[in-house]
PDB file of C-alpha atoms in Angstrom:
ATOM      1  CA  MET A1321     125.000 -45.774  37.993  1.00 91.00           C
ATOM      2  CA  VAL A1322     121.283 -45.736  37.371  1.00 96.00           C
ATOM      3  CA  ASN A1323     119.496 -46.895  34.228  1.00 98.00           C
ATOM      4  CA  VAL A1324     116.992 -44.283  33.086  1.00 98.00           C
ATOM      5  CA  LEU A1325     114.253 -45.339  30.631  1.00 98.00           C
ATOM      6  CA  TYR A1326     111.864 -43.178  28.637  1.00 98.00           C
ATOM      7  CA  PHE A1327     108.625 -44.264  27.002  1.00 98.00           C
ATOM      8  CA  ALA A1328     106.054 -42.870  24.539  1.00 98.00           C
ATOM      9  CA  TRP A1329     106.267 -39.090  23.978  1.00 97.00           C
ATOM     10  CA  VAL A1330     108.894 -38.708  26.712  1.00 98.00           C
ATOM     11  CA  ARG A1331     111.158 -40.987  24.655  1.00 98.00           C
ATOM     12  CA  GLU A1332     110.350 -39.048  21.481  1.00 97.00           C
ATOM     13  CA  ARG A1333     111.047 -35.634  23.054  1.00 96.00           C
ATOM     14  CA  ILE A1334     114.337 -36.706  24.581  1.00 97.00           C
ATOM     15  CA  GLY A1335     115.303 -38.760  21.535  1.00 97.00           C
ATOM     16  CA  LEU A1336     116.525 -41.782  23.530  1.00 96.00           C
ATOM     17  CA  PRO A1337     114.860 -44.935  24.857  1.00 98.00           C
ATOM     18  CA  ARG A1338     117.350 -45.360  27.720  1.00 98.00           C
ATOM     19  CA  GLU A1339     120.654 -44.190  29.120  1.00 98.00           C
ATOM     20  CA  GLU A1340     122.979 -44.871  32.021  1.00 97.00           C
ATOM     21  CA  ILE A1341     123.454 -41.911  34.314  1.00 96.00           C
ATOM     22  CA  GLU A1342     125.959 -41.186  37.053  1.00 95.00           C
ATOM     23  CA  THR A1343     124.042 -39.032  39.515  1.00 95.00           C
ATOM     24  CA  LYS A1344     124.086 -37.839  43.095  1.00 93.00           C
ATOM     25  CA  ALA A1345     120.360 -37.025  42.991  1.00 96.00           C
ATOM     26  CA  GLU A1346     118.685 -38.082  46.223  1.00 97.00           C
ATOM     27  CA  THR A1347     115.106 -38.158  44.982  1.00 97.00           C
ATOM     28  CA  VAL A1348     113.279 -38.546  41.679  1.00 98.00           C
ATOM     29  CA  ALA A1349     112.519 -34.802  41.760  1.00 97.00           C
ATOM     30  CA  ASP A1350     116.269 -34.061  42.118  1.00 97.00           C
ATOM     31  CA  LEU A1351     116.989 -36.296  39.124  1.00 98.00           C
ATOM     32  CA  VAL A1352     114.288 -34.531  37.085  1.00 98.00           C
ATOM     33  CA  ALA A1353     115.837 -31.134  37.951  1.00 97.00           C
ATOM     34  CA  GLU A1354     119.278 -32.415  36.957  1.00 97.00           C
ATOM     35  CA  LEU A1355     118.052 -33.838  33.628  1.00 97.00           C
ATOM     36  CA  SER A1356     115.946 -30.752  32.817  1.00 96.00           C
ATOM     37  CA  GLY A1357     119.067 -28.621  33.078  1.00 95.00           C
ATOM     38  CA  ARG A1358     120.879 -30.606  30.388  1.00 95.00           C
ATOM     39  CA  ASP A1359     119.302 -29.141  27.250  1.00 95.00           C
ATOM     40  CA  ALA A1360     116.065 -28.053  25.592  1.00 96.00           C
ATOM     41  CA  ARG A1361     114.936 -31.609  24.770  1.00 97.00           C
ATOM     42  CA  TYR A1362     115.050 -32.711  28.395  1.00 97.00           C
ATOM     43  CA  ALA A1363     113.530 -29.416  29.537  1.00 96.00           C
ATOM     44  CA  ALA A1364     110.619 -29.968  27.117  1.00 95.00           C
ATOM     45  CA  ALA A1365     110.089 -33.563  28.263  1.00 96.00           C
ATOM     46  CA  PHE A1366     110.042 -32.615  31.953  1.00 97.00           C
ATOM     47  CA  ALA A1367     108.303 -29.234  31.596  1.00 96.00           C
ATOM     48  CA  ASP A1368     105.140 -30.469  33.307  1.00 94.00           C
ATOM     49  CA  VAL A1369     105.779 -33.349  35.708  1.00 93.00           C
ATOM     50  CA  SER A1370     102.074 -33.535  36.561  1.00 93.00           C
ATOM     51  CA  ALA A1371     101.704 -35.046  33.053  1.00 93.00           C
ATOM     52  CA  LEU A1372     104.321 -37.699  33.866  1.00 96.00           C
ATOM     53  CA  ARG A1373     104.521 -40.899  35.857  1.00 97.00           C
ATOM     54  CA  VAL A1374     107.619 -42.522  37.297  1.00 98.00           C
ATOM     55  CA  ALA A1375     108.492 -46.130  38.058  1.00 98.00           C
ATOM     56  CA  LEU A1376     111.387 -47.177  40.308  1.00 98.00           C
ATOM     57  CA  ASP A1377     112.687 -50.688  39.635  1.00 98.00           C
ATOM     58  CA  GLN A1378     109.491 -51.337  37.646  1.00 98.00           C
ATOM     59  CA  GLN A1379     107.080 -50.255  40.398  1.00 96.00           C
ATOM     60  CA  LEU A1380     104.975 -47.097  40.071  1.00 96.00           C
ATOM     61  CA  SER A1381     106.296 -44.490  42.462  1.00 97.00           C
ATOM     62  CA  GLU A1382     106.274 -40.789  43.379  1.00 96.00           C
ATOM     63  CA  PHE A1383     108.485 -37.887  42.382  1.00 97.00           C
ATOM     64  CA  SER A1384     109.293 -37.345  46.068  1.00 97.00           C
ATOM     65  CA  ALA A1385     110.624 -40.918  46.427  1.00 98.00           C
ATOM     66  CA  PRO A1386     114.295 -41.466  47.372  1.00 97.00           C
ATOM     67  CA  LEU A1387     116.670 -42.991  44.822  1.00 97.00           C
ATOM     68  CA  ASN A1388     119.061 -44.807  47.120  1.00 93.00           C
ATOM     69  CA  GLY A1389     119.476 -48.398  45.983  1.00 94.00           C
ATOM     70  CA  VAL A1390     117.321 -47.873  42.885  1.00 97.00           C
ATOM     71  CA  ARG A1391     118.803 -49.367  39.710  1.00 97.00           C
ATOM     72  CA  GLU A1392     116.146 -48.490  37.137  1.00 98.00           C
ATOM     73  CA  VAL A1393     114.101 -45.297  36.822  1.00 98.00           C
ATOM     74  CA  ALA A1394     111.462 -44.958  34.086  1.00 98.00           C
ATOM     75  CA  PHE A1395     109.594 -41.836  33.014  1.00 98.00           C
ATOM     76  CA  PHE A1396     106.412 -42.025  30.941  1.00 98.00           C
ATOM     77  CA  PRO A1397     103.007 -40.424  30.392  1.00 97.00           C
ATOM     78  CA  PRO A1398      99.869 -41.845  32.030  1.00 96.00           C
ATOM     79  CA  MET A1399      99.313 -45.354  30.717  1.00 96.00           C
ATOM     80  CA  THR A1400      96.756 -46.137  28.019  1.00 95.00           C
ATOM     81  CA  GLY A1401      96.423 -49.913  27.994  1.00 93.00           C
ATOM     82  CA  GLY A1402      93.364 -52.032  27.371  1.00 89.00           C
TER      83      GLY A1402
ATOM     84  CA  MET B 945      96.039 -67.952  35.692  1.00 92.00           C
ATOM     85  CA  HIS B 946      97.497 -67.138  32.290  1.00 95.00           C
ATOM     86  CA  ILE B 947      99.095 -63.851  31.236  1.00 97.00           C
ATOM     87  CA  ARG B 948     100.577 -63.270  27.803  1.00 98.00           C
ATOM     88  CA  VAL B 949     102.192 -60.152  26.342  1.00 98.00           C
ATOM     89  CA  GLN B 950     102.855 -60.687  22.664  1.00 98.00           C
ATOM     90  CA  ARG B 951     103.313 -59.064  19.266  1.00 98.00           C
ATOM     91  CA  GLU B 952     101.524 -61.896  17.427  1.00 98.00           C
ATOM     92  CA  PRO B 953      97.772 -61.923  16.822  1.00 97.00           C
ATOM     93  CA  PHE B 954      95.603 -64.287  18.862  1.00 98.00           C
ATOM     94  CA  ASP B 955      92.407 -66.102  17.966  1.00 97.00           C
ATOM     95  CA  PHE B 956      89.682 -64.886  20.348  1.00 97.00           C
ATOM     96  CA  GLY B 957      87.335 -67.772  19.556  1.00 96.00           C
ATOM     97  CA  GLU B 958      90.018 -70.370  20.064  1.00 96.00           C
ATOM     98  CA  GLU B 959      91.158 -68.791  23.340  1.00 97.00           C
ATOM     99  CA  CYS B 960      87.588 -68.653  24.655  1.00 95.00           C
ATOM    100  CA  GLY B 961      86.953 -72.219  23.508  1.00 93.00           C
ATOM    101  CA  ARG B 962      89.669 -73.709  25.617  1.00 91.00           C
ATOM    102  CA  PHE B 963      89.414 -71.350  28.605  1.00 94.00           C
ATOM    103  CA  GLY B 964      87.795 -72.448  31.867  1.00 86.00           C
ATOM    104  CA  GLN B 965      86.418 -75.646  30.386  1.00 76.00           C
ATOM    105  CA  ASP B 966      88.279 -78.106  32.547  1.00 71.00           C
ATOM    106  CA  GLY B 967      86.840 -77.222  35.943  1.00 72.00           C
ATOM    107  CA  ARG B 968      83.768 -78.953  37.351  1.00 79.00           C
ATOM    108  CA  ASN B 969      83.174 -75.973  39.612  1.00 87.00           C
ATOM    109  CA  VAL B 970      82.902 -73.464  36.740  1.00 92.00           C
ATOM    110  CA  GLY B 971      79.399 -72.185  36.099  1.00 93.00           C
ATOM    111  CA  ALA B 972      80.222 -68.900  34.383  1.00 95.00           C
ATOM    112  CA  VAL B 973      82.786 -67.689  31.865  1.00 95.00           C
ATOM    113  CA  VAL B 974      83.014 -64.007  30.901  1.00 97.00           C
ATOM    114  CA  SER B 975      85.248 -62.753  28.112  1.00 97.00           C
ATOM    115  CA  PHE B 976      86.100 -59.296  26.772  1.00 97.00           C
ATOM    116  CA  LEU B 977      87.843 -58.419  23.515  1.00 98.00           C
ATOM    117  CA  GLY B 978      89.425 -54.988  22.900  1.00 97.00           C
ATOM    118  CA  VAL B 979      89.644 -53.977  19.228  1.00 97.00           C
ATOM    119  CA  VAL B 980      91.434 -51.130  17.390  1.00 96.00           C
ATOM    120  CA  ARG B 981      88.766 -48.505  16.727  1.00 93.00           C
ATOM    121  CA  ASP B 982      88.946 -45.903  13.969  1.00 92.00           C
ATOM    122  CA  ASP B 983      86.801 -42.944  15.046  1.00 86.00           C
ATOM    123  CA  SER B 984      87.938 -40.506  12.374  1.00 83.00           C
ATOM    124  CA  GLY B 985      88.158 -42.873   9.425  1.00 89.00           C
ATOM    125  CA  ASP B 986      91.799 -42.125   8.599  1.00 93.00           C
ATOM    126  CA  LEU B 987      93.612 -44.389  11.025  1.00 95.00           C
ATOM    127  CA  ALA B 988      96.430 -46.265   9.303  1.00 96.00           C
ATOM    128  CA  SER B 989      97.529 -48.180  12.395  1.00 97.00           C
ATOM    129  CA  MET B 990      97.677 -48.188  16.167  1.00 97.00           C
ATOM    130  CA  GLU B 991     101.160 -48.546  17.607  1.00 97.00           C
ATOM    131  CA  ILE B 992     101.325 -50.010  21.083  1.00 98.00           C
ATOM    132  CA  GLU B 993     104.483 -49.510  23.088  1.00 98.00           C
ATOM    133  CA  HIS B 994     105.119 -51.218  26.418  1.00 98.00           C
ATOM    134  CA  TYR B 995     107.718 -51.548  29.159  1.00 98.00           C
ATOM    135  CA  PRO B 996     109.076 -55.105  28.959  1.00 98.00           C
ATOM    136  CA  GLY B 997     109.597 -56.461  32.451  1.00 97.00           C
ATOM    137  CA  MET B 998     107.324 -54.005  34.228  1.00 98.00           C
ATOM    138  CA  THR B 999     104.404 -54.980  31.980  1.00 98.00           C
ATOM    139  CA  GLU B1000     104.523 -58.610  33.085  1.00 97.00           C
ATOM    140  CA  LYS B1001     104.907 -57.604  36.751  1.00 97.00           C
ATOM    141  CA  ALA B1002     102.041 -55.112  36.620  1.00 97.00           C
ATOM    142  CA  LEU B1003      99.717 -57.573  34.849  1.00 97.00           C
ATOM    143  CA  GLY B1004     100.677 -60.276  37.356  1.00 97.00           C
ATOM    144  CA  ALA B1005      99.900 -57.977  40.290  1.00 97.00           C
ATOM    145  CA  ILE B1006      96.529 -56.967  38.798  1.00 97.00           C
ATOM    146  CA  ALA B1007      95.650 -60.613  38.130  1.00 97.00           C
ATOM    147  CA  ASP B1008      96.720 -61.644  41.663  1.00 97.00           C
ATOM    148  CA  ALA B1009      94.501 -58.907  43.100  1.00 97.00           C
ATOM    149  CA  ALA B1010      91.529 -60.222  41.081  1.00 97.00           C
ATOM    150  CA  MET B1011      92.201 -63.829  42.110  1.00 96.00           C
ATOM    151  CA  SER B1012      92.329 -62.937  45.794  1.00 96.00           C
ATOM    152  CA  ARG B1013      89.269 -60.697  45.679  1.00 97.00           C
ATOM    153  CA  TRP B1014      86.907 -63.013  43.790  1.00 97.00           C
ATOM    154  CA  ASP B1015      86.554 -66.768  43.940  1.00 94.00           C
ATOM    155  CA  LEU B1016      87.798 -67.397  40.411  1.00 95.00           C
ATOM    156  CA  ALA B1017      88.555 -70.804  38.946  1.00 95.00           C
ATOM    157  CA  ASP B1018      90.768 -69.237  36.275  1.00 95.00           C
ATOM    158  CA  LEU B1019      91.729 -66.008  34.590  1.00 97.00           C
ATOM    159  CA  LEU B1020      93.316 -65.123  31.242  1.00 98.00           C
ATOM    160  CA  VAL B1021      94.880 -61.858  30.057  1.00 98.00           C
ATOM    161  CA  ILE B1022      96.424 -61.396  26.606  1.00 98.00           C
ATOM    162  CA  HIS B1023      97.742 -57.964  25.569  1.00 98.00           C
ATOM    163  CA  ARG B1024      99.469 -57.243  22.274  1.00 98.00           C
ATOM    164  CA  PHE B1025     102.075 -54.645  21.360  1.00 98.00           C
ATOM    165  CA  GLY B1026     103.470 -53.400  18.047  1.00 98.00           C
ATOM    166  CA  ALA B1027     101.606 -52.008  15.028  1.00 98.00           C
ATOM    167  CA  LEU B1028      97.949 -53.053  14.751  1.00 98.00           C
ATOM    168  CA  ALA B1029      95.485 -52.310  11.944  1.00 97.00           C
ATOM    169  CA  PRO B1030      91.942 -50.986  12.558  1.00 96.00           C
ATOM    170  CA  GLY B1031      89.684 -53.883  13.505  1.00 96.00           C
ATOM    171  CA  GLU B1032      92.512 -55.998  14.882  1.00 97.00           C
ATOM    172  CA  ALA B1033      92.302 -57.462  18.377  1.00 97.00           C
ATOM    173  CA  ILE B1034      94.438 -55.541  20.913  1.00 97.00           C
ATOM    174  CA  MET B1035      93.758 -57.518  24.059  1.00 97.00           C
ATOM    175  CA  MET B1036      91.388 -59.837  25.841  1.00 98.00           C
ATOM    176  CA  VAL B1037      90.500 -60.900  29.341  1.00 98.00           C
ATOM    177  CA  ALA B1038      88.504 -63.932  30.406  1.00 98.00           C
ATOM    178  CA  THR B1039      87.383 -65.012  33.858  1.00 98.00           C
ATOM    179  CA  ALA B1040      85.846 -68.269  35.066  1.00 97.00           C
ATOM    180  CA  ALA B1041      83.916 -68.641  38.310  1.00 96.00           C
ATOM    181  CA  ARG B1042      81.102 -70.626  39.943  1.00 94.00           C
ATOM    182  CA  HIS B1043      78.642 -67.789  39.462  1.00 94.00           C
ATOM    183  CA  ARG B1044      78.335 -64.988  36.915  1.00 96.00           C
ATOM    184  CA  ALA B1045      78.555 -62.042  39.354  1.00 97.00           C
ATOM    185  CA  ALA B1046      82.155 -62.853  40.265  1.00 97.00           C
ATOM    186  CA  ALA B1047      83.098 -63.501  36.636  1.00 97.00           C
ATOM    187  CA  PHE B1048      81.610 -60.194  35.408  1.00 98.00           C
ATOM    188  CA  GLU B1049      82.992 -58.110  38.267  1.00 98.00           C
ATOM    189  CA  ALA B1050      86.475 -59.576  38.036  1.00 98.00           C
ATOM    190  CA  ALA B1051      86.548 -58.976  34.259  1.00 98.00           C
ATOM    191  CA  GLU B1052      85.582 -55.319  34.769  1.00 97.00           C
ATOM    192  CA  PHE B1053      88.137 -54.925  37.538  1.00 97.00           C
ATOM    193  CA  LEU B1054      90.849 -56.360  35.265  1.00 97.00           C
ATOM    194  CA  MET B1055      89.879 -54.007  32.443  1.00 96.00           C
ATOM    195  CA  ASP B1056      89.801 -50.923  34.682  1.00 95.00           C
ATOM    196  CA  TYR B1057      93.254 -51.662  36.079  1.00 95.00           C
ATOM    197  CA  LEU B1058      94.728 -52.692  32.728  1.00 95.00           C
ATOM    198  CA  LYS B1059      93.758 -49.324  31.269  1.00 93.00           C
ATOM    199  CA  SER B1060      95.665 -47.167  33.726  1.00 89.00           C
ATOM    200  CA  ARG B1061      98.056 -49.377  35.707  1.00 94.00           C
ATOM    201  CA  ALA B1062      99.684 -51.550  33.043  1.00 97.00           C
ATOM    202  CA  PRO B1063     102.550 -49.799  31.200  1.00 98.00           C
ATOM    203  CA  PHE B1064     101.164 -49.667  27.662  1.00 98.00           C
ATOM    204  CA  TRP B1065     100.936 -46.550  25.493  1.00 98.00           C
ATOM    205  CA  LYS B1066      98.939 -46.229  22.287  1.00 97.00           C
ATOM    206  CA  LYS B1067      99.861 -44.026  19.349  1.00 97.00           C
ATOM    207  CA  GLU B1068      97.436 -43.438  16.497  1.00 96.00           C
ATOM    208  CA  ILE B1069      99.205 -43.309  13.147  1.00 96.00           C
ATOM    209  CA  ARG B1070      96.953 -41.290  10.828  1.00 94.00           C
ATOM    210  CA  ARG B1071      97.357 -40.343   7.215  1.00 90.00           C
ATOM    211  CA  GLU B1072      97.308 -36.713   8.423  1.00 88.00           C
ATOM    212  CA  GLY B1073      99.914 -37.106  11.157  1.00 91.00           C
ATOM    213  CA  SER B1074     100.005 -39.110  14.344  1.00 94.00           C
ATOM    214  CA  ALA B1075      99.234 -38.608  18.024  1.00 95.00           C
ATOM    215  CA  TRP B1076      99.600 -40.387  21.349  1.00 96.00           C
ATOM    216  CA  VAL B1077      96.298 -41.448  22.848  1.00 94.00           C
ATOM    217  CA  GLN B1078      95.634 -39.357  25.964  1.00 92.00           C
ATOM    218  CA  ALA B1079      94.694 -41.039  29.220  1.00 90.00           C
ATOM    219  CA  ARG B1080      91.154 -40.063  30.221  1.00 86.00           C
ATOM    220  CA  ASP B1081      90.205 -38.791  33.677  1.00 83.00           C
ATOM    221  CA  ASP B1082      87.332 -41.298  33.534  1.00 83.00           C
ATOM    222  CA  ASP B1083      89.837 -44.147  33.361  1.00 83.00           C
ATOM    223  CA  GLU B1084      91.531 -43.029  36.555  1.00 82.00           C
ATOM    224  CA  ALA B1085      88.171 -42.358  38.222  1.00 84.00           C
ATOM    225  CA  ALA B1086      87.020 -45.885  37.319  1.00 84.00           C
ATOM    226  CA  LEU B1087      89.548 -47.306  39.783  1.00 86.00           C
ATOM    227  CA  GLY B1088      87.748 -45.524  42.613  1.00 84.00           C
ATOM    228  CA  ARG B1089      84.824 -47.937  42.480  1.00 87.00           C
ATOM    229  CA  TRP B1090      87.025 -50.861  43.462  1.00 88.00           C
TER     230      TRP B1090
END
Protein backbone atom coordinates (compact mmCIF):
# COMPACT_ATOMS: atom_id res chain seq x y z
CA MET A 1 0.00 0.00 0.00
CA VAL A 2 1.20 3.48 -0.80
CA ASN A 3 -0.17 6.73 0.60
CA VAL A 4 -0.80 9.22 -2.20
CA LEU A 5 -1.20 12.91 -1.30
CA TYR A 6 -2.44 15.78 -3.44
CA PHE A 7 -1.92 19.48 -2.83
CA ALA A 8 -3.21 22.82 -4.19
CA TRP A 9 -5.01 22.58 -7.56
CA VAL A 10 -4.11 18.89 -7.92
CA ARG A 11 -6.10 18.24 -4.73
CA GLU A 12 -8.97 20.39 -6.00
CA ARG A 13 -9.13 18.67 -9.41
CA ILE A 14 -9.05 15.18 -7.96
CA GLY A 15 -11.33 16.13 -5.07
CA LEU A 16 -9.26 14.33 -2.40
CA PRO A 17 -6.36 15.35 -0.16
CA ARG A 18 -5.03 11.79 0.17
CA GLU A 19 -5.79 8.14 -0.45
CA GLU A 20 -4.27 4.73 0.07
CA ILE A 21 -3.58 2.87 -3.14
CA GLU A 22 -2.73 -0.75 -3.86
CA THR A 23 -0.52 -0.59 -6.93
CA LYS A 24 2.01 -2.59 -8.89
CA ALA A 25 3.39 0.56 -10.55
CA GLU A 26 7.18 0.41 -10.73
CA THR A 27 7.84 4.10 -11.24
CA VAL A 28 6.11 7.40 -10.54
CA ALA A 29 5.30 7.66 -14.27
CA ASP A 30 3.60 4.22 -14.13
CA LEU A 31 1.54 5.36 -11.14
CA VAL A 32 0.54 8.56 -12.98
CA ALA A 33 -0.58 6.48 -16.00
CA GLU A 34 -2.58 4.18 -13.72
CA LEU A 35 -4.28 7.08 -11.89
CA SER A 36 -4.98 9.01 -15.12
CA GLY A 37 -6.92 6.02 -16.42
CA ARG A 38 -9.32 6.06 -13.47
CA ASP A 39 -11.65 8.89 -14.49
CA ALA A 40 -11.86 12.40 -15.91
CA ARG A 41 -10.85 14.11 -12.65
CA TYR A 42 -7.56 12.24 -12.45
CA ALA A 43 -6.99 12.64 -16.19
CA ALA A 44 -7.45 16.42 -15.81
CA ALA A 45 -5.08 16.60 -12.83
CA PHE A 46 -2.33 14.65 -14.61
CA ALA A 47 -2.93 16.00 -18.13
CA ASP A 48 0.35 17.92 -18.15
CA VAL A 49 2.98 16.40 -15.85
CA SER A 50 5.46 19.13 -16.79
CA ALA A 51 3.25 21.39 -14.63
CA LEU A 52 3.57 18.99 -11.68
CA ARG A 53 6.16 18.08 -9.10
CA VAL A 54 6.44 14.85 -7.15
CA ALA A 55 7.85 14.04 -3.73
CA LEU A 56 8.69 10.51 -2.57
CA ASP A 57 8.69 10.07 1.21
CA GLN A 58 8.75 13.88 1.51
CA GLN A 59 11.78 14.41 -0.75
CA LEU A 60 11.45 16.08 -4.16
CA SER A 61 11.95 13.48 -6.85
CA GLU A 62 11.50 12.69 -10.55
CA PHE A 63 8.70 11.06 -12.50
CA SER A 64 11.17 8.41 -13.69
CA ALA A 65 12.02 7.42 -10.09
CA PRO A 66 11.27 3.86 -8.90
CA LEU A 67 8.57 3.30 -6.28
CA ASN A 68 9.95 0.24 -4.53
CA GLY A 69 10.00 0.80 -0.78
CA VAL A 70 8.28 4.19 -1.07
CA ARG A 71 5.47 4.71 1.45
CA GLU A 72 4.30 8.22 0.59
CA VAL A 73 3.95 9.83 -2.84
CA ALA A 74 2.81 13.46 -3.16
CA PHE A 75 1.78 15.32 -6.30
CA PHE A 76 1.61 19.12 -6.41
CA PRO A 77 2.22 22.16 -8.62
CA PRO A 78 5.49 24.11 -8.44
CA MET A 79 5.82 25.58 -4.97
CA THR A 80 5.05 29.22 -4.22
CA GLY A 81 6.42 29.87 -0.75
CA GLY A 82 8.03 32.98 0.64
CA MET B 1 18.86 27.86 14.29
CA HIS B 2 15.11 28.30 14.69
CA ILE B 3 12.42 27.19 12.24
CA ARG B 4 8.72 27.65 12.87
CA VAL B 5 5.75 26.75 10.69
CA GLN B 6 2.59 28.14 12.22
CA ARG B 7 -0.95 29.36 11.61
CA GLU B 8 -0.70 32.09 14.27
CA PRO B 9 0.56 35.60 13.52
CA PHE B 10 4.02 36.60 14.73
CA ASP B 11 5.36 39.95 15.86
CA PHE B 12 8.19 40.93 13.49
CA GLY B 13 9.58 43.60 15.81
CA GLU B 14 9.60 41.29 18.79
CA GLU B 15 11.24 38.48 16.81
CA CYS B 16 13.94 40.82 15.50
CA GLY B 17 14.46 42.28 18.97
CA ARG B 18 15.42 39.02 20.53
CA PHE B 19 17.23 37.47 17.54
CA GLY B 20 21.02 37.26 17.41
CA GLN B 21 21.49 39.49 20.43
CA ASP B 22 23.21 37.01 22.68
CA GLY B 23 26.38 36.40 20.69
CA ARG B 24 29.54 38.44 21.24
CA ASN B 25 30.69 37.51 17.75
CA VAL B 26 27.64 38.99 16.01
CA GLY B 27 28.32 42.19 14.10
CA ALA B 28 25.45 42.08 11.62
CA VAL B 29 21.78 41.09 11.71
CA VAL B 30 19.68 41.06 8.53
CA SER B 31 15.93 40.48 8.56
CA PHE B 32 13.30 40.14 5.83
CA LEU B 33 9.52 40.26 6.21
CA GLY B 34 7.16 38.92 3.52
CA VAL B 35 3.70 40.54 3.49
CA VAL B 36 0.42 39.71 1.69
CA ARG B 37 0.26 42.08 -1.28
CA ASP B 38 -2.95 43.12 -3.03
CA ASP B 39 -2.04 44.12 -6.59
CA SER B 40 -5.56 44.31 -7.97
CA GLY B 41 -7.31 45.86 -4.99
CA ASP B 42 -9.93 43.13 -4.61
CA LEU B 43 -8.03 40.53 -2.61
CA ALA B 44 -10.14 39.20 0.25
CA SER B 45 -7.49 36.84 1.59
CA MET B 46 -4.45 34.76 0.74
CA GLU B 47 -4.77 31.09 1.59
CA ILE B 48 -1.51 29.28 2.18
CA GLU B 49 -1.49 25.51 2.01
CA HIS B 50 1.51 23.40 2.99
CA TYR B 51 2.67 19.80 3.28
CA PRO B 52 3.04 19.08 7.01
CA GLY B 53 6.11 16.95 7.58
CA MET B 54 7.83 17.74 4.30
CA THR B 55 7.66 21.48 5.03
CA GLU B 56 9.70 21.13 8.21
CA LYS B 57 12.21 18.82 6.49
CA ALA B 58 12.61 21.10 3.48
CA LEU B 59 13.04 24.21 5.64
CA GLY B 60 15.55 22.35 7.82
CA ALA B 61 17.57 21.28 4.77
CA ILE B 62 17.57 24.83 3.35
CA ALA B 63 18.63 26.25 6.72
CA ASP B 64 21.38 23.61 7.12
CA ALA B 65 22.69 24.50 3.66
CA ALA B 66 22.84 28.20 4.65
CA MET B 67 24.56 27.42 7.96
CA SER B 68 27.24 25.33 6.28
CA ARG B 69 27.83 27.78 3.45
CA TRP B 70 28.14 30.98 5.49
CA ASP B 71 29.66 31.55 8.90
CA LEU B 72 26.39 32.37 10.63
CA ALA B 73 25.95 32.80 14.37
CA ASP B 74 22.21 32.16 14.07
CA LEU B 75 19.32 31.92 11.67
CA LEU B 76 15.53 32.22 12.02
CA VAL B 77 12.76 31.20 9.62
CA ILE B 78 9.05 31.63 10.38
CA HIS B 79 6.46 30.73 7.72
CA ARG B 80 2.71 30.90 8.25
CA PHE B 81 -0.10 28.92 6.66
CA GLY B 82 -3.89 29.34 6.62
CA ALA B 83 -5.96 32.36 5.57
CA LEU B 84 -4.14 35.71 5.72
CA ALA B 85 -5.55 39.19 5.08
CA PRO B 86 -3.83 41.76 2.82
CA GLY B 87 -1.05 43.46 4.77
CA GLU B 88 -0.54 40.53 7.12
CA ALA B 89 2.91 39.04 7.62
CA ILE B 90 3.37 35.73 5.74
CA MET B 91 6.93 34.86 6.68
CA MET B 92 10.25 36.17 7.86
CA VAL B 93 13.89 35.21 7.81
CA ALA B 94 16.69 36.64 9.92
CA THR B 95 20.41 35.90 9.84
CA ALA B 96 23.18 36.88 12.24
CA ALA B 97 26.87 36.88 11.35
CA ARG B 98 30.17 38.61 12.14
CA HIS B 99 29.99 40.69 8.98
CA ARG B 100 27.12 42.01 6.88
CA ALA B 101 28.05 40.30 3.59
CA ALA B 102 27.40 36.84 5.01
CA ALA B 103 24.19 37.97 6.71
CA PHE B 104 22.78 39.57 3.53
CA GLU B 105 23.81 36.72 1.23
CA ALA B 106 22.48 34.01 3.52
CA ALA B 107 19.14 35.85 3.87
CA GLU B 108 18.81 36.08 0.07
CA PHE B 109 19.77 32.43 -0.33
CA LEU B 110 17.11 31.43 2.23
CA MET B 111 14.47 33.50 0.44
CA ASP B 112 15.33 32.13 -3.00
CA TYR B 113 15.12 28.54 -1.79
CA LEU B 114 12.02 29.11 0.33
CA LYS B 115 10.16 30.38 -2.73
CA SER B 116 10.59 27.29 -4.87
CA ARG B 117 11.83 24.44 -2.68
CA ALA B 118 9.60 24.63 0.40
CA PRO B 119 6.17 22.98 -0.11
CA PHE B 120 3.87 25.98 0.26
CA TRP B 121 1.16 27.01 -2.21
CA LYS B 122 -0.65 30.34 -2.24
CA LYS B 123 -4.22 30.88 -3.39
CA GLU B 124 -5.63 34.36 -3.86
CA ILE B 125 -9.25 34.58 -2.76
CA ARG B 126 -10.77 37.51 -4.66
CA ARG B 127 -14.24 38.95 -4.59
CA GLU B 128 -14.41 38.04 -8.30
CA GLY B 129 -13.25 34.44 -7.94
CA SER B 130 -10.01 32.89 -6.79
CA ALA B 131 -6.79 31.60 -8.32
CA TRP B 132 -3.64 29.73 -7.35
CA VAL B 133 -0.53 31.86 -7.52
CA GLN B 134 1.65 30.62 -10.38
CA ALA B 135 5.32 29.89 -9.80
CA ARG B 136 7.47 32.29 -11.83
CA ASP B 137 10.33 31.20 -14.07
CA ASP B 138 12.38 33.94 -12.39
CA ASP B 139 12.00 32.16 -9.05
CA GLU B 140 13.48 28.97 -10.44
CA ALA B 141 16.19 30.90 -12.29
CA ALA B 142 17.14 32.67 -9.05
CA LEU B 143 18.46 29.37 -7.68
CA GLY B 144 21.03 29.28 -10.46
CA ARG B 145 23.08 32.05 -8.88
CA TRP B 146 23.82 29.94 -5.82
